[in-house]
Tab-separated table of C-alpha atoms in Angstrom:
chain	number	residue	atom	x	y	z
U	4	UNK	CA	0.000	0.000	0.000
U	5	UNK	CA	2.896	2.556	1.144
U	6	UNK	CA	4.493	1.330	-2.253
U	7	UNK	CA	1.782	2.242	-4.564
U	8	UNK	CA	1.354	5.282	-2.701
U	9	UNK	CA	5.009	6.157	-3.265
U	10	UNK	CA	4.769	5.714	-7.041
U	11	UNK	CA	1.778	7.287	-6.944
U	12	UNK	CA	3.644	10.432	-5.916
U	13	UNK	CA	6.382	10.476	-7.877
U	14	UNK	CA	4.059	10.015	-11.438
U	15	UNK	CA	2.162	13.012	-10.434
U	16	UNK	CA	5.526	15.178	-9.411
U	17	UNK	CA	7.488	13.885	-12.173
U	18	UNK	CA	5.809	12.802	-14.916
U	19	UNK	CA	1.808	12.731	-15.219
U	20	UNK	CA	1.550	15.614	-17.255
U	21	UNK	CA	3.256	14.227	-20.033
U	22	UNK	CA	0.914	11.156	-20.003
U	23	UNK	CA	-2.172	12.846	-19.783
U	24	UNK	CA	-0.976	15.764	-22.700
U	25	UNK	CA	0.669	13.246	-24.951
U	26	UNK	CA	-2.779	11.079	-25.131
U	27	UNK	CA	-4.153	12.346	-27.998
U	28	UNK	CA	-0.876	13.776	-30.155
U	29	UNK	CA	0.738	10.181	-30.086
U	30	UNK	CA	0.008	10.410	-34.042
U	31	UNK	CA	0.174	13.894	-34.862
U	32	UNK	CA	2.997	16.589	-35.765
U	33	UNK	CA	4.689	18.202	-33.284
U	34	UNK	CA	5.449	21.924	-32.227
U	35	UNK	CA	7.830	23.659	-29.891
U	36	UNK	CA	6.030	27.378	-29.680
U	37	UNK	CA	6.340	30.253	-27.945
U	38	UNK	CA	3.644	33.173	-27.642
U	39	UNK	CA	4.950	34.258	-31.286
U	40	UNK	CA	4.858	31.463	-32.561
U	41	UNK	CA	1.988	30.594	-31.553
U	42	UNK	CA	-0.085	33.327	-33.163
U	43	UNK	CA	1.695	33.497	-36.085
U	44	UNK	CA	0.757	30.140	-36.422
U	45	UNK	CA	-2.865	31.372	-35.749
U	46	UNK	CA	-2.398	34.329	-38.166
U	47	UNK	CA	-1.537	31.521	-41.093
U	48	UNK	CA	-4.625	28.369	-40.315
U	49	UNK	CA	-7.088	30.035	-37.879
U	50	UNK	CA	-10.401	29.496	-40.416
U	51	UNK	CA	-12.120	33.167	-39.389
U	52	UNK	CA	-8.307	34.573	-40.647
U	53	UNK	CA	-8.529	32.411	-43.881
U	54	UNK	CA	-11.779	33.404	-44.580
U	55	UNK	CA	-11.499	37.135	-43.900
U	56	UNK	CA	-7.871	36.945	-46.756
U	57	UNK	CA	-10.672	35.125	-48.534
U	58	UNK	CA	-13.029	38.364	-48.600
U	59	UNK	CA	-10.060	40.821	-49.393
U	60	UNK	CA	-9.365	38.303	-52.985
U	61	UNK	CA	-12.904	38.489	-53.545
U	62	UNK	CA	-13.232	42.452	-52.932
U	63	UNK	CA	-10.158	42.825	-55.258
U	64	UNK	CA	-12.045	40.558	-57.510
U	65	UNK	CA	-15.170	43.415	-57.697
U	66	UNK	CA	-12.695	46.335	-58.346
U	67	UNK	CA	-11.849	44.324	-61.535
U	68	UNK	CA	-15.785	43.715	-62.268
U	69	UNK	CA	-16.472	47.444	-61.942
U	70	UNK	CA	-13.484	48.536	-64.080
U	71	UNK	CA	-14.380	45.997	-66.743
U	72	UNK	CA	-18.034	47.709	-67.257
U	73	UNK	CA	-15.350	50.439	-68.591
U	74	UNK	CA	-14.111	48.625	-71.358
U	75	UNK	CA	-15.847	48.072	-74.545
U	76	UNK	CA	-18.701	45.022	-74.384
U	77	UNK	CA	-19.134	43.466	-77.872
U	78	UNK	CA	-22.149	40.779	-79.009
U	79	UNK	CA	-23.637	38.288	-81.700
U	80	UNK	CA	-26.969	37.937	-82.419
U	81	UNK	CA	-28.555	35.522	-84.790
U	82	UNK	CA	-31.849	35.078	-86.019
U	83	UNK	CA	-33.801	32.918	-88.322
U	84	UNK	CA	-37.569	33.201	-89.540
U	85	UNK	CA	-39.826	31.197	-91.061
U	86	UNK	CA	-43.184	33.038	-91.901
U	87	UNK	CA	-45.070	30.114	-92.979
U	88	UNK	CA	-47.670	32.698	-94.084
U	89	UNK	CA	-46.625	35.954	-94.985
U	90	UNK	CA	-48.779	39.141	-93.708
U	91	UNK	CA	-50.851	40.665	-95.904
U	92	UNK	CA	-51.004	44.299	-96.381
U	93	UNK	CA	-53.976	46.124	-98.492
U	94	UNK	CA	-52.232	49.017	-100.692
U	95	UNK	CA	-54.044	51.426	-103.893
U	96	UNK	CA	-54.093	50.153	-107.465
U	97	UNK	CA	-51.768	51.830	-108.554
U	98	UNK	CA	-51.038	49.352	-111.701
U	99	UNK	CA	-54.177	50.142	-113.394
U	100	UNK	CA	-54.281	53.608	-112.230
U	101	UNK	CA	-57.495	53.206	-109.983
U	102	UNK	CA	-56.109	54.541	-106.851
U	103	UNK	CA	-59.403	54.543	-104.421
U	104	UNK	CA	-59.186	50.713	-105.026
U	105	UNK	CA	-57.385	48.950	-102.319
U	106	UNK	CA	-56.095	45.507	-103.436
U	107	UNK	CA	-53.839	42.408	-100.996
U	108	UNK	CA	-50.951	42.118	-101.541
U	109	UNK	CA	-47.898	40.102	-99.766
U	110	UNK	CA	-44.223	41.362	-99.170
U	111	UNK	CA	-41.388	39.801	-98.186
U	112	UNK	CA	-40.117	35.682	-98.145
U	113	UNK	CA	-40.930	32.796	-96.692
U	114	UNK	CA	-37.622	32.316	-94.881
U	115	UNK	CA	-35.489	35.247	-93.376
U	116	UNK	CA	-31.616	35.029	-91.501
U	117	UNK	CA	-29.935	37.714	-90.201
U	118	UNK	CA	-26.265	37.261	-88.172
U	119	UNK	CA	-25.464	41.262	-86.187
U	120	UNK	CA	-21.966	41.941	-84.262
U	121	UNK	CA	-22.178	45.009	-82.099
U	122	UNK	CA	-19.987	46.747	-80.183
U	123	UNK	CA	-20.676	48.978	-77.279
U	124	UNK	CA	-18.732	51.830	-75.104
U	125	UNK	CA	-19.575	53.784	-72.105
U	126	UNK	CA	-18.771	56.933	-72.581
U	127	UNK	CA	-20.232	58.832	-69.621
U	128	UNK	CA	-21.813	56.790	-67.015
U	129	UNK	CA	-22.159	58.274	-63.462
U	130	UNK	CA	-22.814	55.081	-61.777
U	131	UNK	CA	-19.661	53.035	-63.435
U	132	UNK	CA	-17.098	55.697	-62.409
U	133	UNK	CA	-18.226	56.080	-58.553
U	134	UNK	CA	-18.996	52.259	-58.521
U	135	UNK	CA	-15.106	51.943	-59.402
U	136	UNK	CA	-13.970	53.930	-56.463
U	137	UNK	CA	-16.457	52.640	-54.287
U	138	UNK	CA	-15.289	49.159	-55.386
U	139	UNK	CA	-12.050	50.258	-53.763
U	140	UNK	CA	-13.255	51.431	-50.651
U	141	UNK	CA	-14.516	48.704	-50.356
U	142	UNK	CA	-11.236	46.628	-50.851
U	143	UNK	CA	-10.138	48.834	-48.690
U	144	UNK	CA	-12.836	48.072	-45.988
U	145	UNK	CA	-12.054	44.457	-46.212
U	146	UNK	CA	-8.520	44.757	-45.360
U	147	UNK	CA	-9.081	46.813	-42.739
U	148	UNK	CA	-11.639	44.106	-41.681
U	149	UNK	CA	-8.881	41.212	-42.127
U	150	UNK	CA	-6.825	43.288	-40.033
U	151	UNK	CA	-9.521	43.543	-36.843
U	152	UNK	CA	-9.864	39.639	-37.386
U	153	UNK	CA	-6.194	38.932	-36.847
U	154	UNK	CA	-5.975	40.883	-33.729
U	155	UNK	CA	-9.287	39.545	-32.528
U	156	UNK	CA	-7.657	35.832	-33.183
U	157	UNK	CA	-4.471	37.512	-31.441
U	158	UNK	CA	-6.132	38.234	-28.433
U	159	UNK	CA	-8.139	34.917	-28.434
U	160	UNK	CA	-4.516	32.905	-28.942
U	161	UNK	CA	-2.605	35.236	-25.945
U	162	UNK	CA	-5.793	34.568	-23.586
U	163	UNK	CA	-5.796	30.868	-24.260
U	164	UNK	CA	-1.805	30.742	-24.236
U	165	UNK	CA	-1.824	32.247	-20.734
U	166	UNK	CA	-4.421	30.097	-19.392
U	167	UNK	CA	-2.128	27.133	-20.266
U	168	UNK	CA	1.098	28.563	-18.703
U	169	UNK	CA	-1.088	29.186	-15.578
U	170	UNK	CA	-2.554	25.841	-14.941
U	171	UNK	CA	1.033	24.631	-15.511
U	172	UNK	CA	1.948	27.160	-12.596
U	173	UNK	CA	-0.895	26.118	-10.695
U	174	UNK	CA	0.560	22.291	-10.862
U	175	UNK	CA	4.302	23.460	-10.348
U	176	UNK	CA	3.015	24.356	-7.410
U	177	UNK	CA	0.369	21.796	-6.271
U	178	UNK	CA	3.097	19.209	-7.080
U	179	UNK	CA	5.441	21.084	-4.858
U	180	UNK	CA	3.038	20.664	-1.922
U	181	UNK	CA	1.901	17.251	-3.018
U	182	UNK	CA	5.771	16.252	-2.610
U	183	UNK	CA	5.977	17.936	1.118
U	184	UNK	CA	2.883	15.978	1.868
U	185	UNK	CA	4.399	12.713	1.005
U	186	UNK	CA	7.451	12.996	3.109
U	187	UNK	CA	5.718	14.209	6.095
U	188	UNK	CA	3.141	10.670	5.470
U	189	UNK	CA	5.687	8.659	5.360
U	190	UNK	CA	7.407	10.383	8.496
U	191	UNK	CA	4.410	10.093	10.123
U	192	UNK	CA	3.713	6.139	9.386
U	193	UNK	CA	7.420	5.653	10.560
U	194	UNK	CA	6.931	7.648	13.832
U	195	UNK	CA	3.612	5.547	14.405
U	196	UNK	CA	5.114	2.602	13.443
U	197	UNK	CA	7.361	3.638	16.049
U	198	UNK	CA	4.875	4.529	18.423
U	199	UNK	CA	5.528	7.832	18.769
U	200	UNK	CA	2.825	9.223	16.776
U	201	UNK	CA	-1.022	8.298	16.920
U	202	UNK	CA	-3.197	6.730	14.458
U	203	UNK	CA	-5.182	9.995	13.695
U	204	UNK	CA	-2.424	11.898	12.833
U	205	UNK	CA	-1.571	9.792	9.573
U	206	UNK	CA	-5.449	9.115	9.151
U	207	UNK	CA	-5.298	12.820	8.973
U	208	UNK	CA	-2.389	13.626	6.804
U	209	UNK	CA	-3.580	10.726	4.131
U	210	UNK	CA	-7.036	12.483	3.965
U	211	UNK	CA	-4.877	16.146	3.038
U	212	UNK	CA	-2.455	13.587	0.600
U	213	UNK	CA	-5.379	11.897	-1.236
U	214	UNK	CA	-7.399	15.433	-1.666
U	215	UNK	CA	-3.851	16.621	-2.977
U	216	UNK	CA	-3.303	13.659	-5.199
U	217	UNK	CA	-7.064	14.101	-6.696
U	218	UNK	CA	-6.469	17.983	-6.935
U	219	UNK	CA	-3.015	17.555	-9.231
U	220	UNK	CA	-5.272	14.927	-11.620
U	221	UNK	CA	-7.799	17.044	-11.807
U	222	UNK	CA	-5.686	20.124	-12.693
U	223	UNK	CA	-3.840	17.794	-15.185
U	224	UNK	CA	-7.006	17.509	-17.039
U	225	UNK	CA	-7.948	20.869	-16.891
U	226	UNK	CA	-3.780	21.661	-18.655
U	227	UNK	CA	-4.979	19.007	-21.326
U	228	UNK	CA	-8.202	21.069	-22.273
U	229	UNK	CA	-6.530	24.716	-22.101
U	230	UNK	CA	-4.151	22.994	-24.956
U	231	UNK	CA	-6.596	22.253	-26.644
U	232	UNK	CA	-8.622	25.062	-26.470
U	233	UNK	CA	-4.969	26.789	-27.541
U	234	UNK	CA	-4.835	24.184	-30.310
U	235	UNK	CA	-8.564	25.438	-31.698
U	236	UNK	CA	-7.875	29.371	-31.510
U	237	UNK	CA	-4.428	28.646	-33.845
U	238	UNK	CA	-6.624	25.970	-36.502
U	239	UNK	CA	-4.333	23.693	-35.306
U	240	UNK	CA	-5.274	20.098	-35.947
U	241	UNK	CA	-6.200	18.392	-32.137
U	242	UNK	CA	-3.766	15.304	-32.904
U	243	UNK	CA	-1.084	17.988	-33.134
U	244	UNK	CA	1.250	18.017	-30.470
U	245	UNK	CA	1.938	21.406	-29.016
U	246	UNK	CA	4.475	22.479	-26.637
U	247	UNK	CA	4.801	25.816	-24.904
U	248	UNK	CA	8.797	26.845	-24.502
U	249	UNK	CA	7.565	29.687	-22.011
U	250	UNK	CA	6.762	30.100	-18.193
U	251	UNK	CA	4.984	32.726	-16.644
U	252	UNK	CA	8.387	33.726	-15.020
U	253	UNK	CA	8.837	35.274	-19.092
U	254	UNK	CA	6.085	37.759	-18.418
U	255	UNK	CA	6.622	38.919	-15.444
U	256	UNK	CA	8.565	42.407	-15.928
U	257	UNK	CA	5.374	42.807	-18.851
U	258	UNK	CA	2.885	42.878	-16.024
U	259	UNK	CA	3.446	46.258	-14.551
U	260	UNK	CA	3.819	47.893	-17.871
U	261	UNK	CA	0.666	50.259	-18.831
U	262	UNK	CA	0.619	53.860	-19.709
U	263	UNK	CA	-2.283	55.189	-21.447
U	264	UNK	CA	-0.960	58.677	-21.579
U	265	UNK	CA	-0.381	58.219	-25.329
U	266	UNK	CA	-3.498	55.733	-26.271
U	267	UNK	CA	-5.231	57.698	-29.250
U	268	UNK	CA	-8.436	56.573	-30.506
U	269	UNK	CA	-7.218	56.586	-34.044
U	270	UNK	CA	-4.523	53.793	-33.051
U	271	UNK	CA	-8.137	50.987	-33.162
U	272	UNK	CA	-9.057	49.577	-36.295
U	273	UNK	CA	-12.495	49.889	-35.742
U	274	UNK	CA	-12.060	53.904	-35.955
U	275	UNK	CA	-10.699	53.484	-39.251
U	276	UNK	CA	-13.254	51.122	-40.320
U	277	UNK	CA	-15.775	53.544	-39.670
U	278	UNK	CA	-14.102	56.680	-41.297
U	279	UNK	CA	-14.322	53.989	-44.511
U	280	UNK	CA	-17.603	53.641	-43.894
U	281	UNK	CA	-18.718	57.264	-43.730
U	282	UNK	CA	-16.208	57.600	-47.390
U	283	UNK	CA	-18.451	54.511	-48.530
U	284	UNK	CA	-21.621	56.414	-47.658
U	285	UNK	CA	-20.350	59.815	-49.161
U	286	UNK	CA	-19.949	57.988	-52.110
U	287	UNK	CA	-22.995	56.655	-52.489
U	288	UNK	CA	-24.677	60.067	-51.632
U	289	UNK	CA	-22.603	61.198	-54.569
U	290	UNK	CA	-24.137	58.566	-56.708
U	291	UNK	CA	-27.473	59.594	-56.288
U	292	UNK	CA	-26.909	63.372	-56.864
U	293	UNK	CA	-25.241	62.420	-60.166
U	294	UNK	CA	-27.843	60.199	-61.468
U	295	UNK	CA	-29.003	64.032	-62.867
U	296	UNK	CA	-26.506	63.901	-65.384
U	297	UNK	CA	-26.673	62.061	-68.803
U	298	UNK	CA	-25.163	58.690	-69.699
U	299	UNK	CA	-24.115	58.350	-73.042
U	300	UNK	CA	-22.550	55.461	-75.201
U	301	UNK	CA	-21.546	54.924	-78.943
U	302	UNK	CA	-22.027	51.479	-80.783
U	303	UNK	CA	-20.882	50.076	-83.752
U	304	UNK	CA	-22.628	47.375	-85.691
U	305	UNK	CA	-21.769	45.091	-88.704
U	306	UNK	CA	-24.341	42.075	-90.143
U	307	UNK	CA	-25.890	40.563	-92.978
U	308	UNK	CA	-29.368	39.760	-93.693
U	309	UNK	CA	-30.538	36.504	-95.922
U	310	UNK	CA	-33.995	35.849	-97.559
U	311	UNK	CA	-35.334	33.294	-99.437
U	312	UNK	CA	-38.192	31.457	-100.903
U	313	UNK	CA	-36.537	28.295	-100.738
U	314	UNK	CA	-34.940	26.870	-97.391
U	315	UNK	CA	-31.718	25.384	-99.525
U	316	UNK	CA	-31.447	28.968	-101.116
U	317	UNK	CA	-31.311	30.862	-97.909
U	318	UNK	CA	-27.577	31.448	-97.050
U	319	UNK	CA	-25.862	31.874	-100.864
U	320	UNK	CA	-26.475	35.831	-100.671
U	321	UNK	CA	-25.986	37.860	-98.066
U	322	UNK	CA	-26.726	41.660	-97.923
U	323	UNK	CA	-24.260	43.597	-95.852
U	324	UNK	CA	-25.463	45.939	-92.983
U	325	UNK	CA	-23.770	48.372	-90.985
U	326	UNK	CA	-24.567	51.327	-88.143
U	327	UNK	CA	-22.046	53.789	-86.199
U	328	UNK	CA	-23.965	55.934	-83.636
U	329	UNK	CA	-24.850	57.276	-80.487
U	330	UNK	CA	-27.485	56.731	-77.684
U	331	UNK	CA	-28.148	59.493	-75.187
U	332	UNK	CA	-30.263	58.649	-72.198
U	333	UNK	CA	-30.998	61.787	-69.768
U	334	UNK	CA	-33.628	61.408	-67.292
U	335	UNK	CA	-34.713	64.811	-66.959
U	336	UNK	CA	-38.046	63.978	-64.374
U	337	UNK	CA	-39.030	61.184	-62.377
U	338	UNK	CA	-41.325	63.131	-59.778
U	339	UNK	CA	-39.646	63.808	-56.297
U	340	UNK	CA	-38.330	60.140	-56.029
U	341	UNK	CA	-34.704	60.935	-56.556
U	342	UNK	CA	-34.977	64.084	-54.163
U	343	UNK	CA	-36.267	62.124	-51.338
U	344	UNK	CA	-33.925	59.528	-51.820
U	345	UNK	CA	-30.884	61.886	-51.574
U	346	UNK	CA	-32.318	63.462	-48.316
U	347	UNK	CA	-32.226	59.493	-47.387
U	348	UNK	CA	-28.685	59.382	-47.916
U	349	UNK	CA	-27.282	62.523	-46.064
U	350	UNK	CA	-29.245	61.095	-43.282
U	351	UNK	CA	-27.395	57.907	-43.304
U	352	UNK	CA	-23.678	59.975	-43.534
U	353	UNK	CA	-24.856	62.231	-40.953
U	354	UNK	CA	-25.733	58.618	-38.893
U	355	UNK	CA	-22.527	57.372	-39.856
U	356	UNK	CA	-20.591	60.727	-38.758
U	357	UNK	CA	-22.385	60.258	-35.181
U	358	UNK	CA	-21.442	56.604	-34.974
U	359	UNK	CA	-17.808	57.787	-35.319
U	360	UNK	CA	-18.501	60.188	-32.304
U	361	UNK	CA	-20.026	58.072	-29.961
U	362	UNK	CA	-16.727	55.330	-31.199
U	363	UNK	CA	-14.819	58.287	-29.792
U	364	UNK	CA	-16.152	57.843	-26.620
U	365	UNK	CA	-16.599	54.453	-26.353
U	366	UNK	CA	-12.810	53.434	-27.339
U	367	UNK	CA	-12.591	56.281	-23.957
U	368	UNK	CA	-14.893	54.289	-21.802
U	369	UNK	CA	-13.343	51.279	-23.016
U	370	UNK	CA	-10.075	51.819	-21.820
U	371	UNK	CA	-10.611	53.829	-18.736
U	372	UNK	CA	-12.368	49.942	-17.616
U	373	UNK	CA	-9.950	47.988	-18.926
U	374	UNK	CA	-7.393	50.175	-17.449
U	375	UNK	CA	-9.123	50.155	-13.646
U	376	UNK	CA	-10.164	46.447	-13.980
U	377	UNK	CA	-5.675	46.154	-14.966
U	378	UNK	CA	-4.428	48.092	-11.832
U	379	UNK	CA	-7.159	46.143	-9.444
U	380	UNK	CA	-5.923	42.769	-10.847
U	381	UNK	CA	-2.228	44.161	-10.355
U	382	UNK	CA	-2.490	44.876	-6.755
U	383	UNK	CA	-4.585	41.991	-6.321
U	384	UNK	CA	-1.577	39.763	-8.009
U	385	UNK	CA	1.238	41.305	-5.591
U	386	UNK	CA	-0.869	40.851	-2.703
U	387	UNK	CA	-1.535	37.153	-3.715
U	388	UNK	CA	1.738	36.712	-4.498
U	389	UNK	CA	2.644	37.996	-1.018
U	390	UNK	CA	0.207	36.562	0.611
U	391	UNK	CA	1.492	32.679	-0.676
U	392	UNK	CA	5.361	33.381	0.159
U	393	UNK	CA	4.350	34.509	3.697
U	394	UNK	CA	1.808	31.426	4.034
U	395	UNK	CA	4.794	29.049	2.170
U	396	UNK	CA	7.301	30.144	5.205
U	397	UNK	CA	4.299	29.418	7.535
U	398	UNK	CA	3.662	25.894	6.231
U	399	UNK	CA	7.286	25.111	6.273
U	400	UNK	CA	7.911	26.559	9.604
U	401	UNK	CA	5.207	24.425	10.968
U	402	UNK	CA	6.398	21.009	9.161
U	403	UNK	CA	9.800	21.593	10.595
U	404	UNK	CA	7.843	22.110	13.911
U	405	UNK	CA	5.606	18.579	13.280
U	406	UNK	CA	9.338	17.052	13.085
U	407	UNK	CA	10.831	18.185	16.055
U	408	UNK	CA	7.585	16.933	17.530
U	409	UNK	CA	6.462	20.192	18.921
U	410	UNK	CA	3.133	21.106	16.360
U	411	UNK	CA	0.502	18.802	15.716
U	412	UNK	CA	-0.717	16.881	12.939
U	413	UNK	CA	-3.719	19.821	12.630
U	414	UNK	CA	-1.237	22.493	12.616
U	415	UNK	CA	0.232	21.088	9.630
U	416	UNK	CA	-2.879	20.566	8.072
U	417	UNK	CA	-4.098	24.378	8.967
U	418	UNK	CA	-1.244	25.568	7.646
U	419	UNK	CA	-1.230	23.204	4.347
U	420	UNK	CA	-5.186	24.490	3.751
U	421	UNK	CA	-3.797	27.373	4.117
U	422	UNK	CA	-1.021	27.669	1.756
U	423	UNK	CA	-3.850	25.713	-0.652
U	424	UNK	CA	-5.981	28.282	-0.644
U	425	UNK	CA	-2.906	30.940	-1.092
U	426	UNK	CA	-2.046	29.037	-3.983
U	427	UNK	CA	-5.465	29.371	-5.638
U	428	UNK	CA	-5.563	33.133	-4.995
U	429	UNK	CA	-2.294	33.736	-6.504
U	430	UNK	CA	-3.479	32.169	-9.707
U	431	UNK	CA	-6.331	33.741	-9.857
U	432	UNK	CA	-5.162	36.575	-9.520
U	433	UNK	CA	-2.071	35.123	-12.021
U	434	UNK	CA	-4.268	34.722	-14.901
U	435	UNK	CA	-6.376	37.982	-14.128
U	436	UNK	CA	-3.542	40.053	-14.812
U	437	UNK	CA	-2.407	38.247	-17.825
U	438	UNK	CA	-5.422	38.615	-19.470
U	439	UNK	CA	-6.373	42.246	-18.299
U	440	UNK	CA	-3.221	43.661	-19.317
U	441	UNK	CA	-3.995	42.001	-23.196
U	442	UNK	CA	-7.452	43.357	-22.690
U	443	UNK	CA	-5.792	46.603	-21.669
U	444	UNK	CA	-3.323	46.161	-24.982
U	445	UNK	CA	-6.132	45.582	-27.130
U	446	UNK	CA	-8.462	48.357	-25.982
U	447	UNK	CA	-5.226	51.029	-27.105
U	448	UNK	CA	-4.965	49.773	-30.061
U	449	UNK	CA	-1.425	48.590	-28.918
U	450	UNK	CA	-2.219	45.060	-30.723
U	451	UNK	CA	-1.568	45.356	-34.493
């Protein structure tokens, strides 16, 4: 029994992890990352990332649709009749002179062809010219888009990263204990054994060693999910194996660096999103003003024409056609339509204009929280931190105490629930920080 305990021990100080985070990347590649790596990796696979390159390839993709309506458009038509009864038209006598006499008569064949190549140009066309440079705010707008989805999937990776170098903290430090806690058992089963100590003092300390033993397993678990929840926010594949080269000891002189004295609202992507936005609606109040002017086009035309009695007949001669012109279309009046609709639009840039505004203020609000909730969670994390070296020296003090056979078995456990629950609060209050200061980061417009 003391055996199995013993191994028991040393798998969960030594080695457990492993086992548990190696169960499902036995067949997969494997990574060494740090933080960088890890969201460049992100950057690269993440689907929303993919997708959002995706939608700047298929905004470039328009600016080439719009500027093609520029160029010249040519067609073929084709035609073929067969007026298996020709119209009849009534038309004066003219033959025999007797012009109040109206007589039938029949014009044309039975079977017709015609083949027509045309050629067409804008000229002047309102809506193709702004639709071109709206095409390209638009490109624009997607980048700018791509770019708030890689810091969102930034943010998303560093959150996820930290939460995994935390609960690897948190065991470092439950397996520390867990290790104390074995020695002083097996002390205490030799001093009983001896007859110095009492039954209920290693009944005791095996209750503390088993909860310990659980706890470790149970954080294990929890180390195997943040992975993979780190695994999901890069698009990496789950049978990947991913290891993290980085401690939280790397971030520590990062946690006490903040300084929103030279945050400027411009520095978010979202307030240059919605400057593009207000160009985009500008442009489209444009549009509707200049739907006043004229549009006009030239075309050029080239064909023949075939007729014929007989089907077999039809195509020997051809008769040549051809047409150069122009086609003006103004639209001098369509009732109070166009004026309302232009009022619509002002509206909607003088909407857009306030959005930008109350952005302003929200990007203010935004960091004036994120800031407060960042300087709580850093005195919070020094206190913690405090709080478990002072409770650490307690513990100890008392174990070396239990030893000399001066504290009791309940002193050591006191002071061993104590340094547990020291231990929680300092990663709490670990992982607050982390992720407040990124929230912090983010809300300046510090992550690009």
């Amino acid at each position: 029994m003391r055996g199995n305990q013993l191994l028991l021990s040393l798998l969960l100080i030594t080695g457990f992890q492993s086992v548990f985070g190696q169960a499902d990347t036995a067949k997969g590649a494997s990574y060494a990352f740090n933080l960088e790596d890890c969201i460049k990796y992100g950057l690269q696979h993440h689907r929303d990332v993919v997708n959002a390159h995706l939608d700047v390839n298929f905004s470039e993709e328009q600016v080439k649709e719009a500027t093609g309506k520029l160029l010249p458009h040519g067609n073929i038509s084709a035609s073929f009749n067969d007026n298996m009864k020709l119209a009849t038209s009534l038309i004066p006598d003219i033959a025999n002179g007797n012009y109040d006499v109206k007589i039938p008569v029949q014009f044309g064949t039975r079977y017709a062809s015609a083949l027509t190549g045309q050629l067409d140009q804008v000229i002047f066309n309102s809506d193709y010219f702004l639709g071109l440079k709206a095409s390209r705010v638009y490109t624009d707008l997607s980048k700018k888009s791509l770019t708030q989805t890689n810091i969102q999937t930034t943010v998303a990776i560093t959150k996820a990263y930290f939460a995994v170098l935390t609960d690897k903290e948190n065991i470092r430090l439950t397996k520390s204990n867990l290790q104390q806690l074995t020695k002083t058992l097996e002390d205490t089963r030799h001093r009983y054994d001896e007859g110095v100590a009492e039954r209920i003092d290693v009944d005791r300390i095996q209750v503390s060693y088993n909860n310990t033993v659980t706890l470790v397993t149970n954080q294990i678990r929890t180390l195997v999910y943040g992975l993979q929840l780190l695994k999901f926010q890069m698009g990496m594949p789950q049978e990947t194996q991913l290891t993290l080269t980085e401690s939280v000891d790397d971030f520590n002189g990062e946690l006490y660096l903040a300084d929103t004295v030279d945050y400027k609202a411009e520095d978010r992507i979202e307030y240059s999103m919605q400057t593009t936005q207000i160009a985009l609606n500008e442009l489209q109040l444009k549009s509707t003003k200049m739907k006043y002017l004229p549009q006009l086009s030239a075309f050029v035309n080239y064909g023949w024409n075939y007729f014929s009695t007989d089907f077999g007949d039809l195509y020997k001669t051809g008769f040549g056609a051809s047409v150069l012109g122009l086609t003006l279309n103004w639209p001098i009046f369509t009732g109070t339509e166009r004026l309302h609709l232009i009022r619509q639009n002002k509206i909607t840039v003088e909407k857009s204009r306030n959005d930008l505004d109350y952005l302003v203020q929200s990007i203010s609000n935004e960091v004036k929280q994120a800031n407060t909730l960042y300087l709580n969670n850093r005195d919070n994390f020094a206190t913690a931190k405090k709080n478990m070296d002072l409770t650490q020296g307690i513990y100890d003090r008392v174990v070396y105490k239990y030893d000399q056979g001066v504290s009791t078995s309940l002193d050591v456990l006191s002071a061993e629930n104590e340094l547990t629950q020291a231990r929680v609060d300092y990663i709490t209050a670990l992982l607050n920080i982390l992720v407040s200061k990124t929230d912090l980061d983010k809300a300046m417009g510090k992550i690009k």
